[in-house]
Coordinates of C-alpha atoms and ligand atoms in Angstrom, one line a residue:
X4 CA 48.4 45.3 -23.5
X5 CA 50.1 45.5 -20.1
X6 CA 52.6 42.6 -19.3
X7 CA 51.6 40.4 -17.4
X8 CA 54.3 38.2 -15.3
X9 CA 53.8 34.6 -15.9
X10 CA 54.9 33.2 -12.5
X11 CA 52.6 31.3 -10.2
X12 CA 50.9 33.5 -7.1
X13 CA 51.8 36.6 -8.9
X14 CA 48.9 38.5 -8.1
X15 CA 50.4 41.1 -6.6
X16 CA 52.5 41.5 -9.7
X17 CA 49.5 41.6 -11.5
X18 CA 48.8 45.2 -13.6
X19 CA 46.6 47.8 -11.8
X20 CA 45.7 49.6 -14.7
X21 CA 42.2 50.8 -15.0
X22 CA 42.3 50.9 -18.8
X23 CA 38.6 50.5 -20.0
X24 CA 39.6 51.5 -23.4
X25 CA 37.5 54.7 -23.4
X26 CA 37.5 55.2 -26.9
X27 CA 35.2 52.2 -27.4
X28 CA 33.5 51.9 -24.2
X29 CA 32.3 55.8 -22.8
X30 CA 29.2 57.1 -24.4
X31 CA 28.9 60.5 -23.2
X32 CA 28.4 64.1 -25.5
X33 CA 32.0 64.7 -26.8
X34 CA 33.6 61.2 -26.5
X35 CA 35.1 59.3 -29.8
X36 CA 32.1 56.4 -28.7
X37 CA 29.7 59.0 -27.8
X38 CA 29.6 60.7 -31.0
X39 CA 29.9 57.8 -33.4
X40 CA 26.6 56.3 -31.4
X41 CA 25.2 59.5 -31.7
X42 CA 25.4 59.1 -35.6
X43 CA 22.9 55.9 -35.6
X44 CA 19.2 55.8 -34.3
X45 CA 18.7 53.9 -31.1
X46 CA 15.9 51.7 -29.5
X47 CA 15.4 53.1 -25.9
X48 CA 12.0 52.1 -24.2
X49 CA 9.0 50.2 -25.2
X50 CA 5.7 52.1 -26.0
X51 CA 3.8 50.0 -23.3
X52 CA 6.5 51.9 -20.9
X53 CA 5.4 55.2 -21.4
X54 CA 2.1 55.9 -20.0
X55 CA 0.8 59.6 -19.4
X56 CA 3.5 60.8 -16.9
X57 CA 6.5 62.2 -17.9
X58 CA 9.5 59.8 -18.1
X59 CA 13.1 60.4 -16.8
X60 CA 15.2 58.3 -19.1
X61 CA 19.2 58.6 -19.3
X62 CA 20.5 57.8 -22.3
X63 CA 24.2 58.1 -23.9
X64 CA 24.9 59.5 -20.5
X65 CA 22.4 62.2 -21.3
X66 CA 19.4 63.2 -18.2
X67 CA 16.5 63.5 -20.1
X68 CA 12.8 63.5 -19.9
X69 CA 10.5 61.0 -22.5
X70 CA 6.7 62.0 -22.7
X71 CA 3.9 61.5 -24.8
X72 CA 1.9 64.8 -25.9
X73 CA -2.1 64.5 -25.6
X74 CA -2.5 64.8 -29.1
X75 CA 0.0 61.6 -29.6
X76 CA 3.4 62.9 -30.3
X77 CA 6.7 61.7 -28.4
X78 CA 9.0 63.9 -27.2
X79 CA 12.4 63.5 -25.7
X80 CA 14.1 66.9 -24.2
X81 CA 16.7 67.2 -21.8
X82 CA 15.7 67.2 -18.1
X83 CA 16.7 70.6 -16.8
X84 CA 14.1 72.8 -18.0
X85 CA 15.8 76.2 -19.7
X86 CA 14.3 79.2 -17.9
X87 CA 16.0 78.2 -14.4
X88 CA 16.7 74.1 -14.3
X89 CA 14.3 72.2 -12.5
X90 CA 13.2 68.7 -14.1
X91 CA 10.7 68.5 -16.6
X92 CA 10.1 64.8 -15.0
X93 CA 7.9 67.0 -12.8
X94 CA 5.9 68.4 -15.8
X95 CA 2.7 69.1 -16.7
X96 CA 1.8 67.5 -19.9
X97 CA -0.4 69.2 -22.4
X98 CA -2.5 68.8 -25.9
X99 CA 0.9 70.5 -27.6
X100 CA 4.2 69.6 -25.6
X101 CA 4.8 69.8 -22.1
X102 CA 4.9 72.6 -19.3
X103 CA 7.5 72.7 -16.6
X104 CA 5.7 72.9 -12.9
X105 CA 8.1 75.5 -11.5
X106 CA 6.8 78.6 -13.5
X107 CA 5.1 77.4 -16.4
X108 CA 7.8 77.4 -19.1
X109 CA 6.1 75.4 -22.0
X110 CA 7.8 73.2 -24.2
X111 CA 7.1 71.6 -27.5
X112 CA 8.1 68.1 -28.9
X113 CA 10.8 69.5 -31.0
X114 CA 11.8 71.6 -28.0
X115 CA 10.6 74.9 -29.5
X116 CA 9.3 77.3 -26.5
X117 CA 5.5 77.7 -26.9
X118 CA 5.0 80.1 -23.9
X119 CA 6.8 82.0 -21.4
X120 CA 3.6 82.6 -18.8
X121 CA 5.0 85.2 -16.4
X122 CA 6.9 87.5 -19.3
X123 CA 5.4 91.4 -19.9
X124 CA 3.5 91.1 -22.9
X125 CA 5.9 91.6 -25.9
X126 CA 8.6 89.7 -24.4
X127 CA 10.7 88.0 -27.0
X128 CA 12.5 85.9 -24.6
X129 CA 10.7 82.7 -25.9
X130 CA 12.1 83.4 -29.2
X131 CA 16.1 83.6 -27.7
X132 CA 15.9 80.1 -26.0
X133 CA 15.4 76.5 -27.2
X134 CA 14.7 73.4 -24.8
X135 CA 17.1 70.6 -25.6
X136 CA 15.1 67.7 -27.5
X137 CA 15.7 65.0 -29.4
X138 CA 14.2 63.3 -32.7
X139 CA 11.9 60.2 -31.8
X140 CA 10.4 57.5 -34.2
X141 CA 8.0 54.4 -33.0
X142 CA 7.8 51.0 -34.6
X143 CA 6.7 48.2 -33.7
X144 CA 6.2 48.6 -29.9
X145 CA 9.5 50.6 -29.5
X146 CA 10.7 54.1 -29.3
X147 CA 13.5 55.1 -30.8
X148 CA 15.5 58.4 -30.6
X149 CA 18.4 59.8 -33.1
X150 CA 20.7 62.0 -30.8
X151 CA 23.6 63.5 -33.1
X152 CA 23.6 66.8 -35.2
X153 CA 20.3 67.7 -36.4
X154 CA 21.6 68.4 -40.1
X155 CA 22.8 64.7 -40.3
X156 CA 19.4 62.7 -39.3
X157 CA 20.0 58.8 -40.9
X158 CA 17.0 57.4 -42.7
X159 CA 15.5 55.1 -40.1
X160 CA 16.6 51.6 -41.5
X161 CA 13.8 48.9 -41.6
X162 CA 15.7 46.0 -41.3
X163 CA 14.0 42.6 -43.5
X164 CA 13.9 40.3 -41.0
X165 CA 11.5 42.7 -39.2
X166 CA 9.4 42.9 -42.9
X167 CA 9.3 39.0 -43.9
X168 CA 8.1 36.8 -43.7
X169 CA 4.9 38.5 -44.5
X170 CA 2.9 36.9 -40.5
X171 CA 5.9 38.1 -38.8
X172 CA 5.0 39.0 -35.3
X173 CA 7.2 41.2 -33.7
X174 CA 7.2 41.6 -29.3
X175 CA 8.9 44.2 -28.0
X176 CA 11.6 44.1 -25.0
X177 CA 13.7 45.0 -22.6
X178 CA 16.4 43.7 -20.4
X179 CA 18.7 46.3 -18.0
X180 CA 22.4 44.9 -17.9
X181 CA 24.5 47.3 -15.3
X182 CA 27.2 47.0 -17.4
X183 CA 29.1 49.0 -20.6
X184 CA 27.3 48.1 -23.6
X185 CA 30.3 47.3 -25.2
X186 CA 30.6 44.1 -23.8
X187 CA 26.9 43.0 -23.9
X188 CA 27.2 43.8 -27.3
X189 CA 30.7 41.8 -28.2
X190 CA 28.7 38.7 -26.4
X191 CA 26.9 38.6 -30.0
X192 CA 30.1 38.2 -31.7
X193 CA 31.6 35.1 -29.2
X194 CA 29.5 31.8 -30.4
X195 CA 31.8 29.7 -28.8
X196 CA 30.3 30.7 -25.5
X197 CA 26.9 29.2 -26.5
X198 CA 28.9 26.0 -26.2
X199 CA 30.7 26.7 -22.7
X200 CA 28.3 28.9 -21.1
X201 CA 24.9 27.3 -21.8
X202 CA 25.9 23.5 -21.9
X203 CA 29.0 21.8 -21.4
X204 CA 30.2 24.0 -18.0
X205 CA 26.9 24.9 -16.4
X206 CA 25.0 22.3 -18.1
X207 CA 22.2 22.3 -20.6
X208 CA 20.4 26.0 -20.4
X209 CA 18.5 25.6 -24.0
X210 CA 19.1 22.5 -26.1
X211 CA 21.8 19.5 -25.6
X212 CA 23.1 20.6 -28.9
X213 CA 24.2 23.8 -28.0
X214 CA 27.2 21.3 -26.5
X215 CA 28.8 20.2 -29.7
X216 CA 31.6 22.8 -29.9
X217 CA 31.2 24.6 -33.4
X218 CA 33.5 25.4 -35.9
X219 CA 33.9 29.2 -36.3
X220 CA 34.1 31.7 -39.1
X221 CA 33.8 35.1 -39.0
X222 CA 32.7 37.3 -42.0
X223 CA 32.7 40.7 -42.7
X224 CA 29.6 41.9 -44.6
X225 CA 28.0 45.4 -45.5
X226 CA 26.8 46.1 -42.0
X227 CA 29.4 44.9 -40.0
X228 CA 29.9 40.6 -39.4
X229 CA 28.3 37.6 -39.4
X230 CA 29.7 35.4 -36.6
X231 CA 29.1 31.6 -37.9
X232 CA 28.9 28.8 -35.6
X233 CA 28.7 25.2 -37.3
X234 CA 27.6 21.9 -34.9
X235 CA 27.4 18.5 -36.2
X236 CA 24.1 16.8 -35.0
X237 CA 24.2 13.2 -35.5
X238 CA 24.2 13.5 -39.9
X239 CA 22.8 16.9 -39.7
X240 CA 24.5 20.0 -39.9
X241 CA 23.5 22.8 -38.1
X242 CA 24.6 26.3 -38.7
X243 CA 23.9 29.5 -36.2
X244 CA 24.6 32.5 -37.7
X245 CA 24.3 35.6 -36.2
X246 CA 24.6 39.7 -37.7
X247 CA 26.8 41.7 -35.5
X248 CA 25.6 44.9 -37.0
X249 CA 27.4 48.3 -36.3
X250 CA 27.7 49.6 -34.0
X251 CA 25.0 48.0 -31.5
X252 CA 23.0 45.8 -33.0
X253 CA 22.8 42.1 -33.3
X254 CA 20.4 39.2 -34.4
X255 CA 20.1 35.5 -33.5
X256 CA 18.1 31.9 -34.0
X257 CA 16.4 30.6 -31.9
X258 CA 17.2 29.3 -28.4
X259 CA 15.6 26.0 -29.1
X260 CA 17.1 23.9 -31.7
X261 CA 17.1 20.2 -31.6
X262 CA 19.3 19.6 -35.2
X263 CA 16.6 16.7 -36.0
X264 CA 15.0 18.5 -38.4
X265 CA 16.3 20.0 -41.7
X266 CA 15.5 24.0 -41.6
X267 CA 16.1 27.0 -43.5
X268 CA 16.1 30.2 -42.1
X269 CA 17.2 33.4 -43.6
X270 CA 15.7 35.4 -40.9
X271 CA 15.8 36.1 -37.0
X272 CA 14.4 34.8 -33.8
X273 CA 16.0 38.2 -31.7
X274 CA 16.5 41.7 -33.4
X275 CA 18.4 43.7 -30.2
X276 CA 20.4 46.5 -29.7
X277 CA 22.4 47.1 -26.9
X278 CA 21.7 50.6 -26.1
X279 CA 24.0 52.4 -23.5
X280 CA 22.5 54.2 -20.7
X281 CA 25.8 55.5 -19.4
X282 CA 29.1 54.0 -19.1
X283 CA 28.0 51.6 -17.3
X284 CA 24.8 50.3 -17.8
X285 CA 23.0 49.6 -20.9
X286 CA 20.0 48.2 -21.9
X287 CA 19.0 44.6 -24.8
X288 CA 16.3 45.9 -26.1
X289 CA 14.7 44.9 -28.7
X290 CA 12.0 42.4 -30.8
X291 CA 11.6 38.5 -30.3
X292 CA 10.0 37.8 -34.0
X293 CA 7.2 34.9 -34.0
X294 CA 6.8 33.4 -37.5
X295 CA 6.8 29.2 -38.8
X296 CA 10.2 29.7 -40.5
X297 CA 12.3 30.6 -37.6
X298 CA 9.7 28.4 -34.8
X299 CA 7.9 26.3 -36.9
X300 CA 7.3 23.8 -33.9
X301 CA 6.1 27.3 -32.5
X302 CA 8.0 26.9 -29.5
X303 CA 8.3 30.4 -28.4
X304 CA 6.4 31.8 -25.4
X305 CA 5.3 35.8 -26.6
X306 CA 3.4 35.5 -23.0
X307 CA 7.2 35.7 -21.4
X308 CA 8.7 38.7 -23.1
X309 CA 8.6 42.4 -22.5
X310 CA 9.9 44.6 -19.7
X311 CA 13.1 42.6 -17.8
X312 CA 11.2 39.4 -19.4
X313 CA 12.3 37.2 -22.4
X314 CA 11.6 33.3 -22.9
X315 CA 15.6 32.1 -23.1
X316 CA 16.9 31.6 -19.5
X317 CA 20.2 33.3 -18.0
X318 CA 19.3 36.9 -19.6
X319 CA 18.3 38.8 -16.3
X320 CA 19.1 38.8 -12.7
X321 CA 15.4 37.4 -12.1
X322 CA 16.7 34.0 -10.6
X323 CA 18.2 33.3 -7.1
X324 CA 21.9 34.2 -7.0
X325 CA 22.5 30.3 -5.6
X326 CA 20.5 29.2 -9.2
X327 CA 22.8 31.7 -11.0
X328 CA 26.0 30.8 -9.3
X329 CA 25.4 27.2 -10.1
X330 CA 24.2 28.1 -13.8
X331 CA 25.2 31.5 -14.7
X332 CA 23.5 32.9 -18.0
X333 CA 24.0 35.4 -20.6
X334 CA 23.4 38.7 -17.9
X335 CA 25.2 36.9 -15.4
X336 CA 28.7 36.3 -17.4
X337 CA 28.5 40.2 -18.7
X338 CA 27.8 41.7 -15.9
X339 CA 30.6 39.5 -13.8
X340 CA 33.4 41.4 -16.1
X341 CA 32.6 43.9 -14.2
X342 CA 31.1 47.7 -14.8
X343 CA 33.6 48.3 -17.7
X344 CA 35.6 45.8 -18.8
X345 CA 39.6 46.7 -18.0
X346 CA 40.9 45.4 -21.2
X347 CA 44.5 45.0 -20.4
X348 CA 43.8 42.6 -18.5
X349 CA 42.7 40.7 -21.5
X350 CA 43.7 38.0 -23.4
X351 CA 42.1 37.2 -26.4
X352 CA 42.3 33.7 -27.5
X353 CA 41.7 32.5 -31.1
X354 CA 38.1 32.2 -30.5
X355 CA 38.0 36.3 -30.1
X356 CA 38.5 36.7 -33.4
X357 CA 34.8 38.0 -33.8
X358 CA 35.5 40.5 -30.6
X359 CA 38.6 41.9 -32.5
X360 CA 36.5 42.0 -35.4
X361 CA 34.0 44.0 -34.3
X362 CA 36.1 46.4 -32.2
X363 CA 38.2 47.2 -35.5
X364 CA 34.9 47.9 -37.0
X365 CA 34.0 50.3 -34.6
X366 CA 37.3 51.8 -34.3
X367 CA 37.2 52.7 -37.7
X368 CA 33.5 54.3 -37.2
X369 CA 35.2 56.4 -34.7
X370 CA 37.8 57.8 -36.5
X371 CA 35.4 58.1 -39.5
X372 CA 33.4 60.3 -37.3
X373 CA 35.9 61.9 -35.6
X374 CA 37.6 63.0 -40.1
X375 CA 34.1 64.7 -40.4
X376 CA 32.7 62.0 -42.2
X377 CA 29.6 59.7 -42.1
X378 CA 30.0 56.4 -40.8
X379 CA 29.9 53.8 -43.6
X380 CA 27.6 51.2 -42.0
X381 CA 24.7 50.9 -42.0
X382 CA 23.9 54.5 -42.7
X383 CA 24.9 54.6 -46.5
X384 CA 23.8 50.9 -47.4
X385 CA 21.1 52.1 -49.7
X386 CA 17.3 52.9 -49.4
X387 CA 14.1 51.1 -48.3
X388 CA 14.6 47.8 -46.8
X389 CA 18.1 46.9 -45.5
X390 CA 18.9 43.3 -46.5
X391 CA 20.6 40.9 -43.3
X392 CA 21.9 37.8 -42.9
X393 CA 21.0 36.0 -40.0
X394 CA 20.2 32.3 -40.9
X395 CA 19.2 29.3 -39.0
X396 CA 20.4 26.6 -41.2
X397 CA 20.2 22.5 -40.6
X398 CA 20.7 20.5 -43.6
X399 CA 21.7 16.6 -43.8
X400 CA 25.5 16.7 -44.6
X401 CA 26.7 13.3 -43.0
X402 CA 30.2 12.6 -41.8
X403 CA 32.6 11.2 -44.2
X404 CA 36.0 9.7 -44.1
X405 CA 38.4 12.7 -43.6
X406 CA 38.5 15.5 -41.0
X407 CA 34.4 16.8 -40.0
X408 CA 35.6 20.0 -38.7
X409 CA 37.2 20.8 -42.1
X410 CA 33.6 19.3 -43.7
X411 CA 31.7 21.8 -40.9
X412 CA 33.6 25.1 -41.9
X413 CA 32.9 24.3 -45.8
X414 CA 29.2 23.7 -45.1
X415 CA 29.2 26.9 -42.7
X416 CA 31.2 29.3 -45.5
X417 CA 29.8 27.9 -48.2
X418 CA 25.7 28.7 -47.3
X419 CA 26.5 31.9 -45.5
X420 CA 28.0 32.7 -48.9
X421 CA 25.7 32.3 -51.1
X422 CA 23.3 33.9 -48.1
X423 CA 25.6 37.1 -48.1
X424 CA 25.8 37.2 -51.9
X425 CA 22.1 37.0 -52.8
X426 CA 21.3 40.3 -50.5
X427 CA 20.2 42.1 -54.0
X428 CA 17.3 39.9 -54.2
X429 CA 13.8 41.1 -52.9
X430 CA 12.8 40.0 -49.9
X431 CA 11.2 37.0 -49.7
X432 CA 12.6 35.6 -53.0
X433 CA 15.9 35.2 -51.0
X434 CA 14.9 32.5 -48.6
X435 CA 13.8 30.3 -51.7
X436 CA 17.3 31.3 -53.7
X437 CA 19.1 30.4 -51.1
X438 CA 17.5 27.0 -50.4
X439 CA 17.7 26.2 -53.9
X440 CA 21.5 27.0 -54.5
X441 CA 22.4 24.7 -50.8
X442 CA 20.3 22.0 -52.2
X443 CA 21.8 21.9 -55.5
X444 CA 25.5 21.9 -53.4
X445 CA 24.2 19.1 -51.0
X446 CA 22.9 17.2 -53.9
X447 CA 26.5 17.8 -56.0
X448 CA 28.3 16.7 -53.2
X449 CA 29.9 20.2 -52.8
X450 CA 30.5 20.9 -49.4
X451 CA 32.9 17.7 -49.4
X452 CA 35.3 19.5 -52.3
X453 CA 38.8 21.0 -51.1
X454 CA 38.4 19.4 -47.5
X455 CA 42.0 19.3 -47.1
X456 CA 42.6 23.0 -47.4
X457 CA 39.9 24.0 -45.1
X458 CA 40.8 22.9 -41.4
X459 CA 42.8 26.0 -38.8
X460 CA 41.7 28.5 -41.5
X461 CA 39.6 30.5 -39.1
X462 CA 42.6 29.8 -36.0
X463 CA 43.6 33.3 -37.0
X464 CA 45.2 35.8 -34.1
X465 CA 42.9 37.3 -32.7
X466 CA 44.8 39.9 -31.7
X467 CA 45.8 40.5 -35.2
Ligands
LIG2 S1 12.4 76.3 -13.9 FE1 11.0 75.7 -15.5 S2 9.7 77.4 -15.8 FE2 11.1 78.0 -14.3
LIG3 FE1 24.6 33.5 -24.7

């Protein structure tokens, strides 16, 4: 980190450095970020977003073109059509593949050359070239696309809190941030700023309980961390904890908790990625999931989510910049850091811990990658449905004599524990587990024991 003076109206002394830590923040083909993304599959449009033109889409840095074949199939191929470079955005669609307009070059989904119109007959040129193109995979009202080396495809992960419960409803979405994706991405690993950011400095932007500042602990599990943010609300405690999932990925609750009510959750109300464009704009997309166990009051509106839409305030730039200067939201405070954050001019408080967290996670994906190796998370976390731990948890745990915050980070390690352990359990039989096992604790009095050891455990450095 650059030194900074500490002198008053020293901002000409201030560092000019333009350090955006490139390793972690540039995305393009041959950067240390760049290919560690390019080892993961990544969300990048909604299927209501492709209709039956071709689609110029950058993505990773990448120019490329995202189409839909008449007989169904998606393909994703690079813009610049091989014979002589014009874009394939001007395309003619067919039953197989696509054909470029300039002189009939046609092009399959895989980007296999199916004709070569104007060649002699016998011309083998069609067999000497290949069209640039991309794997793509659809679920759920998104298209994916996997865009490292072919002979290292990841199994496309089916994450459980898009599997159970069994009426989940997942909507499909998409915000544009013109910022790195790095930081929209560490905003998922920062709960403190639920506190500042959406009550007690701008005022209340989802519920008055987002105010109470939590107690923080930070977690490392199989797929990256679980940031846990613990409120007291009036005898209840409440617990938001959210996956940080490498290297893009995040979950949350819901926007919309009062703390009245006693809830468990072992699942999501947002499943997102933060997908980079280029280096420096990105896109949250994702899947708001509708179910009773995350909304039971069924207060989520499906009506306001989908392209630059979602039903939690602050996320776009939808709102007059007066309104968003007054009460600045999610997109407004990551975009404000500007197009790539300069990180020497940092400095990361105690609260950051999840930040550093994360970006020593991703670091070591990067030099993973960069040894010739395949990244640990979440590509090698076994087959079939990939367990998470996302909870929304609010149990009655009331104050006693002796120090609450040491009272909120036992209740907050104690359930994501036992949340984090019971991941070998099918799906669905792991909401009841853990119920049961934090029922038995509140009823044993456990999440009183060993108060005095608890309090500053989590005031790590951050820097560390
Ligand atoms: S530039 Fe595409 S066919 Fe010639
Ligand atoms: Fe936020």
């Amino acid at each position: 980190m650059a030194k900074i003076p500490i002198q008053p109206y020293s901002g000409y002394l201030n560092p000019r450095s333009n350090d955006d830590d490139p390793a972690l923040t540039h995305v393009g083909a041959g950067t240390p970020g760049g290919e560690y993304l390019r080892r993961f599959w990544h969300p990048i449009a909604m299927v209501a977003e492709l209709k039956d033109m071709p689609m110029p889409i950058r993505v990773l840095g990448e120019d490329l073109i995202l189409f839909r074949d008449k007989s169904g199939r998606v393909g994703l191929v690079h813009k610049h059509c091989s014979h002589r470079g014009t874009s394939l955005e001007y395309g003619i669609i067919g039953e197989r593949g696509i054909r470029c307009a300039y002189h009939g070059w046609a092009y399959d989904v895989d980007g296999t050359v199916l004709d070569t119109p104007s060649e002699p007959a016998g011309s083998r040129l069609k067999e000497t070239v290949c069209q640039g193109a991309y794997r793509t995979h659809e679920s759920h009202g998104l298209i994916f696309t996997y865009m490292g080396p072919p002979d290292q495809v990841p199994e496309f992960p089916v994450y459980d809190t898009t599997v159970w419960p069994d009426d989940t409803e997942l909507v499909p979405l998409k915000l544009d941030l013109p910022c790195n994706w790095l930081q929209a991405h560490e905003n998922a690993a920062d709960p403190i700023h639920t506190a500042y950011l959406h009550s007690i400095v701008t005022g209340v932007q989802f519920t008055p309980s987002f105010a109470a500042l939590p107690v923080l602990e930070f977690a490392e599990t199989p797929l990256g961390l679980l940031a846990i943010a613990t409120r007291r609300c009036g005898d209840n405690l409440w617990i938001r904890a959210s996956d940080v999932i490498l290297p893009n990925m995040a979950q949350f609750g819901t926007g919309f908790v009062d703390g009245e009510k006693e809830k468990f959750a072992l699942t999501a109300a947002f499943t997102r990625w933060i997908t980079p464009v280029d280096d420096t704009h990105c896109w949250y997309i994702g899947w708001r999931q509708f179910n009773p166990v995350i909304d039971p009051r069924n207060e989520g509106r499906k009506e306001n989510i989908g392209r630059n839409r979602i039903d939690l305030m602050g996320q776009t730039d939808e709102r007059p910049y007066l309104e968003r200067q007054k009460s600045p939201g999610d997109w407004d405070a990551i975009v404000a850091q500007g197009p790539i954050v300069k990180r020497t001019h940092e400095h990361l408080s105690w609260t950051d811990k999840g930040v550093a967290m994360l970006r020593r996670q991703l670091r070591a994906g990067i030099r993973e990658v960069q040894s010739g190796l395949v990244p640990a998370a979440p590509r090698n976390y076994g087959k079939g449905i990939v367990p998470t731990y996302n909870n929304e948890t609010i149990l009655s745990v009331p104050q006693k004599d002796g120090d609450d915050k040491s009272l909120l980070q036992s209740f907050g390690h104690k359930v994501c524990k036992v949340a984090i352990e019971s991941a070998h359990l099918p799906v669905g039989e792991r909401q009841r587990h853990v119920e049961r096992a934090v029922r038995a604790m509140q009823a044993s009095g456990e999440f009183y024991d060993g108060l005095s050891q608890a309090p500053g455990q989590q005031q790590e450095d951050a820097n560390a």
